[in-house]
Structures are given as structure tokens and as C-alpha cells.
mmCIF file of C-alpha atoms and ligand atoms in Angstrom:
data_model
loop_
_atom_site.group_PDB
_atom_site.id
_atom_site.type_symbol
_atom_site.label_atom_id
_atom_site.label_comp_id
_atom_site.label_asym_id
_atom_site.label_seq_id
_atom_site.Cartn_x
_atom_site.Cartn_y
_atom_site.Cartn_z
ATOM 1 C CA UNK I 1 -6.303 -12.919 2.835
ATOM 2 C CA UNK I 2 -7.454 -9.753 2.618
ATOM 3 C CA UNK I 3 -7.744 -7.152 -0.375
ATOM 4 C CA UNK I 4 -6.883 -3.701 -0.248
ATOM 5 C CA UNK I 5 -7.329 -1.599 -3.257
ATOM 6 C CA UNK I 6 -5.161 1.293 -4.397
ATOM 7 C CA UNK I 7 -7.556 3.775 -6.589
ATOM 8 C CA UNK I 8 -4.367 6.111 -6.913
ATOM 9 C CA UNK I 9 -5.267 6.129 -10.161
ATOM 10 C CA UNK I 10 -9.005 6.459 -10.294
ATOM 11 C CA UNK I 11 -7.554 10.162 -9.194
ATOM 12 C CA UNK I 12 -4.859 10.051 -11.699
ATOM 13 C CA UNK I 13 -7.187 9.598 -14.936
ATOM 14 C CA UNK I 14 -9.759 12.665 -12.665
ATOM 15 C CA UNK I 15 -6.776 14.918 -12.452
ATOM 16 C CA UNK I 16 -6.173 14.557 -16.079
ATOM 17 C CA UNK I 17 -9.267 16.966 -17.086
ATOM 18 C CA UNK I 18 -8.832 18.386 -14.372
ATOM 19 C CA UNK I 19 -12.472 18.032 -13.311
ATOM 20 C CA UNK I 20 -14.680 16.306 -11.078
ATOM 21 C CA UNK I 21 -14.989 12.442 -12.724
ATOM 22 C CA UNK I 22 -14.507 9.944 -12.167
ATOM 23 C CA UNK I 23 -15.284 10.079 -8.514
ATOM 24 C CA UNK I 24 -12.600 8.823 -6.365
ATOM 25 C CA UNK I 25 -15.548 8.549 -3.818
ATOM 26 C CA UNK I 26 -17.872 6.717 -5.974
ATOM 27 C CA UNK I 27 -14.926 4.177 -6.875
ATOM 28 C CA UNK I 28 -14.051 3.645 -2.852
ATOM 29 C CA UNK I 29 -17.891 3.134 -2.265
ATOM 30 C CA UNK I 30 -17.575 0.590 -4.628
ATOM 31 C CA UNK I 31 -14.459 -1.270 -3.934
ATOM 32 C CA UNK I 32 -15.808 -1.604 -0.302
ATOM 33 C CA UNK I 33 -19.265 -3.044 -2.135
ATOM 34 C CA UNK I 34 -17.264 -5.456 -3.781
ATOM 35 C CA UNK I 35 -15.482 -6.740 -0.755
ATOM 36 C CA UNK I 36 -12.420 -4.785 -0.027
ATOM 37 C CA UNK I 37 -11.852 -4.603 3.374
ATOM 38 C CA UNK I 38 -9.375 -1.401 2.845
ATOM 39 C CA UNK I 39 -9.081 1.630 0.416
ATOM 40 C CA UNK I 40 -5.479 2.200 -0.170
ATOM 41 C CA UNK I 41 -4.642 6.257 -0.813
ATOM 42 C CA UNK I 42 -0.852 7.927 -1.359
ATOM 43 C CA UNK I 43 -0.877 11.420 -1.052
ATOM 44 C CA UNK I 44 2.346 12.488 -2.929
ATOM 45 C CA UNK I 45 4.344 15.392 -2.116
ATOM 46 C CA UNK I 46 3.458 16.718 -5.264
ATOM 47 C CA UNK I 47 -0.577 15.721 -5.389
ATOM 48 C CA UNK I 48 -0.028 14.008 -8.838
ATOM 49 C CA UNK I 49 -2.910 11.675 -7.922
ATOM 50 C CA UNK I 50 -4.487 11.960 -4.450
ATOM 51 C CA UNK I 51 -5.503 15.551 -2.949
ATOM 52 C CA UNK I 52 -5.753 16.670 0.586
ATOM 53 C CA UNK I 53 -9.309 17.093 -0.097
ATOM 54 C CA UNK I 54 -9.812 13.252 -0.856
ATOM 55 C CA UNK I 55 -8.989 12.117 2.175
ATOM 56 C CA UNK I 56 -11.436 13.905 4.446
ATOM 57 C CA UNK I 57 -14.149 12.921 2.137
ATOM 58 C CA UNK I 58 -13.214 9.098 1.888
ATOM 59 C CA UNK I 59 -12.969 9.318 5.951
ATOM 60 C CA UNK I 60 -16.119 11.008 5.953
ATOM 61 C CA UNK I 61 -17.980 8.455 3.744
ATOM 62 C CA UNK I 62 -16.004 5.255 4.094
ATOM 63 C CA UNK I 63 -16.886 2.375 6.353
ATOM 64 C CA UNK I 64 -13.767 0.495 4.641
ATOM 65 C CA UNK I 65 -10.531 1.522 6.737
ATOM 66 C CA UNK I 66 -8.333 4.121 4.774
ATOM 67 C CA UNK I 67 -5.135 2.927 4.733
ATOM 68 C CA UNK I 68 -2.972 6.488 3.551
ATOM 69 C CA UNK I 69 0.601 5.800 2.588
ATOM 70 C CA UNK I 70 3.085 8.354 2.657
ATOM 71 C CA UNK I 71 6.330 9.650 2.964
ATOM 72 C CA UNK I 72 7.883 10.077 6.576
ATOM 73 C CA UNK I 73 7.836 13.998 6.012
ATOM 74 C CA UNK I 74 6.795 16.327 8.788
ATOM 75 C CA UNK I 75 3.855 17.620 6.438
ATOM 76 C CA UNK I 76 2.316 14.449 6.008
ATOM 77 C CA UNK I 77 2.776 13.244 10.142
ATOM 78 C CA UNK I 78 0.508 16.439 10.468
ATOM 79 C CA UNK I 79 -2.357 15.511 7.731
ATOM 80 C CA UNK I 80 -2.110 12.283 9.372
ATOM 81 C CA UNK I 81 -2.253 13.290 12.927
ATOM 82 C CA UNK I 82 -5.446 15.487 11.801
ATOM 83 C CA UNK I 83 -7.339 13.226 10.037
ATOM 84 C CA UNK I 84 -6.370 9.997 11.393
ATOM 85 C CA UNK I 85 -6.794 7.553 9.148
ATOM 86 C CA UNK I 86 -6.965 3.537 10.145
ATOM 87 C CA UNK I 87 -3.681 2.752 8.984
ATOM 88 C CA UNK I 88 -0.751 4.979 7.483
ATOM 89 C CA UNK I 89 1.745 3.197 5.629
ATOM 90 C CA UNK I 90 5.397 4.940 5.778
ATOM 91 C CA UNK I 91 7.074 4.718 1.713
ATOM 92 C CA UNK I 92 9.836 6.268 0.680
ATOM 93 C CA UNK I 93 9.418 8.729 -2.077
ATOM 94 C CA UNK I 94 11.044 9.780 -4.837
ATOM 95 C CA UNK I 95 10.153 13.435 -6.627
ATOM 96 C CA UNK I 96 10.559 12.414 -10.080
ATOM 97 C CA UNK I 97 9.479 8.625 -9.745
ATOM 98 C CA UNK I 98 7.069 6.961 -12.053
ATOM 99 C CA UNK I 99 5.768 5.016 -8.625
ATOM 100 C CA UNK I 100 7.174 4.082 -5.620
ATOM 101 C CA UNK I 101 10.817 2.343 -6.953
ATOM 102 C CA UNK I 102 12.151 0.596 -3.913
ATOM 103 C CA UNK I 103 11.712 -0.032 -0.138
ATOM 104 C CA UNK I 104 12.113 2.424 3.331
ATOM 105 C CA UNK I 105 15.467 2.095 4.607
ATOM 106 C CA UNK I 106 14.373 2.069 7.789
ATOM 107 C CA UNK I 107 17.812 0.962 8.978
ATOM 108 C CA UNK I 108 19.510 4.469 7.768
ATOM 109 C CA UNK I 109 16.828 6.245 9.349
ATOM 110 C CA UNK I 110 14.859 4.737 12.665
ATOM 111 C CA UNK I 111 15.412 7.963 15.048
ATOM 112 C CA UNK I 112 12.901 9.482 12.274
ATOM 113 C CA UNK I 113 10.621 6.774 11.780
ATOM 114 C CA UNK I 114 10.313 5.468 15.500
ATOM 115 C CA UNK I 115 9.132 8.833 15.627
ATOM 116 C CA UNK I 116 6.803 9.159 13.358
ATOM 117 C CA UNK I 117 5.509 5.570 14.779
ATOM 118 C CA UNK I 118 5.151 7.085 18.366
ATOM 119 C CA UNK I 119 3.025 9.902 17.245
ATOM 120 C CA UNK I 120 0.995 8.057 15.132
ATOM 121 C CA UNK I 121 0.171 5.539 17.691
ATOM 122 C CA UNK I 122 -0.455 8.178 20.516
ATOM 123 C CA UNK I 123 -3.719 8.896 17.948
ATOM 124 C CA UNK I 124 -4.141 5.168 17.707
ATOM 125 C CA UNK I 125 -3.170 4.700 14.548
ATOM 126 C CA UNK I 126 -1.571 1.356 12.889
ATOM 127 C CA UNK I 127 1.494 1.690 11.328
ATOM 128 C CA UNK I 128 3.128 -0.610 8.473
ATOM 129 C CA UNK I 129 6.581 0.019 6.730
ATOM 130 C CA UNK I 130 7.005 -0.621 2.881
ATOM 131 C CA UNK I 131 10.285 -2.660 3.383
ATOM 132 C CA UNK I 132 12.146 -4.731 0.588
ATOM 133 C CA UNK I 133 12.330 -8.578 1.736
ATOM 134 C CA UNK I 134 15.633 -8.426 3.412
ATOM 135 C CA UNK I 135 16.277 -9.556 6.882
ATOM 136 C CA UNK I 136 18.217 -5.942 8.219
ATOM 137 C CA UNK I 137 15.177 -4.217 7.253
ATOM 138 C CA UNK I 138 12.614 -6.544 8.772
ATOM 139 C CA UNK I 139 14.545 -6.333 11.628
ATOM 140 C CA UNK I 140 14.409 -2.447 11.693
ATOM 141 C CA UNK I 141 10.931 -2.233 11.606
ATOM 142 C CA UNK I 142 10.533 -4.552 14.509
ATOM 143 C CA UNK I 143 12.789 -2.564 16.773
ATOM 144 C CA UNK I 144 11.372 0.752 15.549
ATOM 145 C CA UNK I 145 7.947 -0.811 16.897
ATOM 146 C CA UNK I 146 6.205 -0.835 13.427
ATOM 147 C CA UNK I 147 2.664 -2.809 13.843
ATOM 148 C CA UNK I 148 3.072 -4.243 10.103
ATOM 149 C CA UNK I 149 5.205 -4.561 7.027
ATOM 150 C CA UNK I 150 4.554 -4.549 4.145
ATOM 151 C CA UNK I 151 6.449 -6.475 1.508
ATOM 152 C CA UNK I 152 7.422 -4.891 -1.583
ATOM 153 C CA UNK I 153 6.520 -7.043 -4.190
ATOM 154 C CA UNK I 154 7.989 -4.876 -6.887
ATOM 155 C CA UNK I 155 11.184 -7.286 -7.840
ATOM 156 C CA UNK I 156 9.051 -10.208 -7.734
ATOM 157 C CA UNK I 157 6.379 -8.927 -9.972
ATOM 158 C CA UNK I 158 9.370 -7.592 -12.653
ATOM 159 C CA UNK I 159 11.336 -11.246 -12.511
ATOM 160 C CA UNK I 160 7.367 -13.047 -12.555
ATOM 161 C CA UNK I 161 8.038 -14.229 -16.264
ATOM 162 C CA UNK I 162 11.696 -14.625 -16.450
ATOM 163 C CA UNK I 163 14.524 -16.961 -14.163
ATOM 164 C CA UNK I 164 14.977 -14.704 -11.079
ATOM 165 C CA UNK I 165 11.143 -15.412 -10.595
ATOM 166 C CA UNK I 166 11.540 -18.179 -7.181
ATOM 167 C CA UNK I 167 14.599 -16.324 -6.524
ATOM 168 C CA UNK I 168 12.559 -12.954 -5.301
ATOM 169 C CA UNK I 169 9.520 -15.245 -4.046
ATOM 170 C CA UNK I 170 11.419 -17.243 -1.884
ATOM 171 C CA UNK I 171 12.879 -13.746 -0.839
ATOM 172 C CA UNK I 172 9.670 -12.980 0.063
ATOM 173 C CA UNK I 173 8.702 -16.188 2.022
ATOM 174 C CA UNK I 174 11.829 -15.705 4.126
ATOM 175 C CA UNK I 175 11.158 -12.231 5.248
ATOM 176 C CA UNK I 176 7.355 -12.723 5.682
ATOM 177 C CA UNK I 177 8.601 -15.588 7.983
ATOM 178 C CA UNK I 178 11.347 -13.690 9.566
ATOM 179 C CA UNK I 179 9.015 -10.855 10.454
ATOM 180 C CA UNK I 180 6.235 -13.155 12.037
ATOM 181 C CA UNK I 181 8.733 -14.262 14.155
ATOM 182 C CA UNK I 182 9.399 -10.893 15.534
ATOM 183 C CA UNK I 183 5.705 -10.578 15.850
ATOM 184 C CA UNK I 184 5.151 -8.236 13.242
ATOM 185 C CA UNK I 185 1.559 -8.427 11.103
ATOM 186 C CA UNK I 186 2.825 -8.678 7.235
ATOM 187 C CA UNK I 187 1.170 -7.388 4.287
ATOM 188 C CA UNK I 188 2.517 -7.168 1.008
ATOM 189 C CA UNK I 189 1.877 -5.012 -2.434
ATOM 190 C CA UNK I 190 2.941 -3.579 -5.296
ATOM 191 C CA UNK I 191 3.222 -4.923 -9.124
ATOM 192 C CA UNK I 192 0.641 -7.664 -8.312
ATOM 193 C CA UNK I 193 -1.716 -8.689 -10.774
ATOM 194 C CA UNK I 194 -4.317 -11.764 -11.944
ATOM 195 C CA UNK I 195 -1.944 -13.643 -13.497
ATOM 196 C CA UNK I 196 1.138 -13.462 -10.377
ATOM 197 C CA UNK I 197 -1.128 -12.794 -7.345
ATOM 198 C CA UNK I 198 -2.064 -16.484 -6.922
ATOM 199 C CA UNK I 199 1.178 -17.273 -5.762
ATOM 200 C CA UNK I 200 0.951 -14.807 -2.845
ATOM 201 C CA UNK I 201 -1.547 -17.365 -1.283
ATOM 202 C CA UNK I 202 1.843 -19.704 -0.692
ATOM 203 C CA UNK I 203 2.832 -17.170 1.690
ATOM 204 C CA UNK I 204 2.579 -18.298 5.293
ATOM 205 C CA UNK I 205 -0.120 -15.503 7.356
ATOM 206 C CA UNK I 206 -0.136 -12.948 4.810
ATOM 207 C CA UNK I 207 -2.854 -10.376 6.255
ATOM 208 C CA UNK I 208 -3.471 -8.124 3.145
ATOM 209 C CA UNK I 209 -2.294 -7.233 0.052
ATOM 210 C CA UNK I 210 -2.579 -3.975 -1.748
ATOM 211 C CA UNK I 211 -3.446 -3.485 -5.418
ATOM 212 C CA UNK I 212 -3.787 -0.674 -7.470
ATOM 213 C CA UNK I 213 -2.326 -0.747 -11.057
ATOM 214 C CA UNK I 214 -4.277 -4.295 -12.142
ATOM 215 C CA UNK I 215 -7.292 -3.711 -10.789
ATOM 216 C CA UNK I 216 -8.249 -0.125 -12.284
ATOM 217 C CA UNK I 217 -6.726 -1.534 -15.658
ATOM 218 C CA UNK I 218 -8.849 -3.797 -15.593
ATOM 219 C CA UNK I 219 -11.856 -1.899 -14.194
ATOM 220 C CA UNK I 220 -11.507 -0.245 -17.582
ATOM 221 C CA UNK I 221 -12.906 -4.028 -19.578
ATOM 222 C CA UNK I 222 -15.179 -5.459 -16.687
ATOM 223 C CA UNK I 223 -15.708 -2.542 -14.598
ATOM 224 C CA UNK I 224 -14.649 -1.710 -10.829
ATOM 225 C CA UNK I 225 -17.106 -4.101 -9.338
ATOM 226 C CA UNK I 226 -16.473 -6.872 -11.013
ATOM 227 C CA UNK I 227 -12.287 -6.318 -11.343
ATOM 228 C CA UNK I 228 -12.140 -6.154 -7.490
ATOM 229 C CA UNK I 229 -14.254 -8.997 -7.105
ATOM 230 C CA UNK I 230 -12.400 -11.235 -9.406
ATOM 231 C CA UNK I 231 -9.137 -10.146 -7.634
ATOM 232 C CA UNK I 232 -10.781 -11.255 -4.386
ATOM 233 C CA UNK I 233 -11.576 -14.381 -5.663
ATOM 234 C CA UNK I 234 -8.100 -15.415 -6.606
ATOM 235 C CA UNK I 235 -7.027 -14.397 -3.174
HETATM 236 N N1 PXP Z 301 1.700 -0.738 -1.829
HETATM 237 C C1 PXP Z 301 2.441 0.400 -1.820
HETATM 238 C C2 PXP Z 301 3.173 0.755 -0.565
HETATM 239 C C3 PXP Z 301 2.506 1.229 -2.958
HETATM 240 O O1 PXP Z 301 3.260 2.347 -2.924
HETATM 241 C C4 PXP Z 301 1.759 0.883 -4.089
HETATM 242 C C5 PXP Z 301 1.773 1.786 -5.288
HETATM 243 O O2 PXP Z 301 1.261 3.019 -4.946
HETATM 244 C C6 PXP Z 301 0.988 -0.295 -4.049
HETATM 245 C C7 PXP Z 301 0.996 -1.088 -2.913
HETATM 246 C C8 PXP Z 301 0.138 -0.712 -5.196
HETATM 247 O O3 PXP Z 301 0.952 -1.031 -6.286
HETATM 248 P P1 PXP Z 301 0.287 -1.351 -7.703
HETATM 249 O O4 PXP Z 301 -0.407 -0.099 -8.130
HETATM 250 O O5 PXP Z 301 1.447 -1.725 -8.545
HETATM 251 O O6 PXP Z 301 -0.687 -2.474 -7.473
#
């Protein structure tokens, strides 16, 4: 399986002086040293974390694919269209959110997002959905011609420690399965961490999964390096 990491918040603790450190550059460069095999960005409608400005400079400097999620706006189908990035991955998104809460309804809205998937793949770009596990939206994203999904592990993570926990993984299971069936690729991310990520590995053909929160936490004991690698290790 592979390991994308989400340095959201490398920016996030920059943006807070307002300065130049730490380098959202010099944490990519070393993600992909580590073994990362994508650097995960969102650029928010509101910048909170990731700027314009950081993307062109990761695709400038990167050999890691940039996988940019964002929100299927018209603004952000233009940044992507200019800068092309290897991936784009479509979220829904909230203004006032702490982080991205729930899944794309695709259902409610594939005129827009087949779309957005048609002009992103006229500049050869992959496209993945953030979907919850349920079968409607799987299904969605398959007839929208999505490349990928990816699984929002968000409920799973929350119930990880308490009864609802096999409940939302075998959730999980079912859609990854579902959506392999349809021949869609299947990633998966959000809320994972050291102790609940092993259990991702019982998942069927899971291609990647994409980690942000965990890993620069824990950058902040062992350091970037070694927090990615350990990550990779367990997946
Ligand atoms: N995948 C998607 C689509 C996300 O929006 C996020 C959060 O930005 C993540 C993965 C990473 O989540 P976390 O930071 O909880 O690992």
C-alpha cells in the first residue's frame, strides 16, 4: 500500500507567524525521502493552510506526484487546469469547518462533477472522489467516470475505540469491494493514525492512503523523516 502524506499543516503552523518556516517545500522533499510516493495538498477557499504559491513550487521541485484536493468550484478547476497536478482529489467543503466533515455527494450533484472530471482528464489528470462508504455514492462516482475513490475514513477513525468500531470498518470493506467491482482504483484517508491504520491493511486492493494529522503530530517527537517512515512501515 502506498503512503501519501498530507503536510496541510506543515503550512498551517508557517501561516501562524506568518513567515517563511517551516518550509512546506523542505517538508515535501522530505516526505518523498522517506518513501512517500505522494504529497497530499488542499487548497481551501479561504487559504487557511495551503497558498496558490505552494503549489507551483512543490510542482516545480517535487518528483513525488502532487495529489491537490479541492472543492469542485470553478476557481479551483482553473488552478488545476493551469498547473496540472498528478492527481486532484474532488472534497466537499465547508467555510467554517474545522476539516473536511463528511463525504461528496456526488449523487446530488454529477452534471457538475462529470464535468469537472472531463476537463480534468482532457489535461490528463487522475481524478478521485472523497466519498463516504455507501453503495449510492460509490456508484456515482463510477458513472460520473471518476478514476479513484477515496474512502473517508473519518467515522471509522471517531468509533476506532468505542462499539460502532467493525460497524464503520466493515462499511468500509463493503464499499472498497463494491467499487473494485465497478473498476474503480480505491484509496482511502482521513483520521488515520499509528494506532488504527494497521487495520486498513485488511482491506482488499487498497492503493493509497492519505495522512496528514498523525504524521506531522508526530513529526513534532521523532521528526518528519522518521514519522513518515514509521507510518510506512505499518502499512
Ligand atoms: N484525505 C482527504 C480527502 C482529506 O480532506 C484529508 C484532510 O485534509 C485527509 C485525507 C487527511 O486527513 P488527516 O489529516 O486526518 O490524516
Amino acid at each position: 500500500m502506498n503512503l501519501g502524506v498530507n503536510i496541510d499543516h506543515v503550512a498551517t503552523l508557517r501561516n501562524a507567524r506568518g513567515g517563511v518556516e517551516p518550509s512546506v517545500l523542505d517538508a515535501a522533499l522530505i516526505c518523498e525521502m522517506a518513501g512517500a510516493t505522494a504529497i497530499t495538498i488542499h487548497l481551501r477557499e479561504d487559504r487557511r493552510h495551503i497558498k496558490d504559491e505552494d503549489l507551483k513550487t512543490l510542482k516545480k521541485n517535487l518528483k513525488a506526484r502532487i495529489n491537490l484536493e479541492m472543492a469542485a468550484t470553478d476557481e479551483m478547476q482553473n488552478i488545476a487546469m493551469s498547473t496540472v497536478p498528478y492527481s486532484c482529489c474532488i472534497v466537499p467543503e465547508k467555510r467554517q469547518e474545522l476539516t473536511t466533515e463528511g463525504g461528496l455527494d456526488v449523487l446530488g450533484k454529477k452534471e457538475r462533477i462529470k464535468e469537472l472530471i472531463d476537463a480534468l482528464h482532457s489535461k490528463n489528470i487522475i481524478v478521485s472522489l472523497f466519498i463516504d462508504p455507501d453503495k449510492e455514492q460509490v456508484k456515482a462516482a463510477s458513472d460520473v467516470g471518476s478514476d479513484y475513490i477515496e474512502l473517508h475514513t473519518g467515522a471509522f477513525a471517531n468509533a476506532f475505540l468505542g462499539e460502532n468500531k467493525d460497524v464503520e470498518f466493515n462499511k468500509l470493506k463493503a464499499a472498497a469491494e463494491y467499487a473494485q467491482s465497478l473498476g474503480l482504483k480505491v484509496n482511502a484517508g482521513h483520521g488515520l493514525n499509528y494506532e488504527n491504520v494497521s487495520l486498513m491493511k485488511e482491506i482488499e486492493g487498497l492503493d493509497e492512503l492519505n495522512i496528514g494529522h498523525s504524521i506531522v503530530s508526530r513529526a513534532i517527537f521523532v521528526g518528519l523523516e522518521m514519522a513518515v517512515k514509521e507510518m510506512i512501515e505499518l502499512i
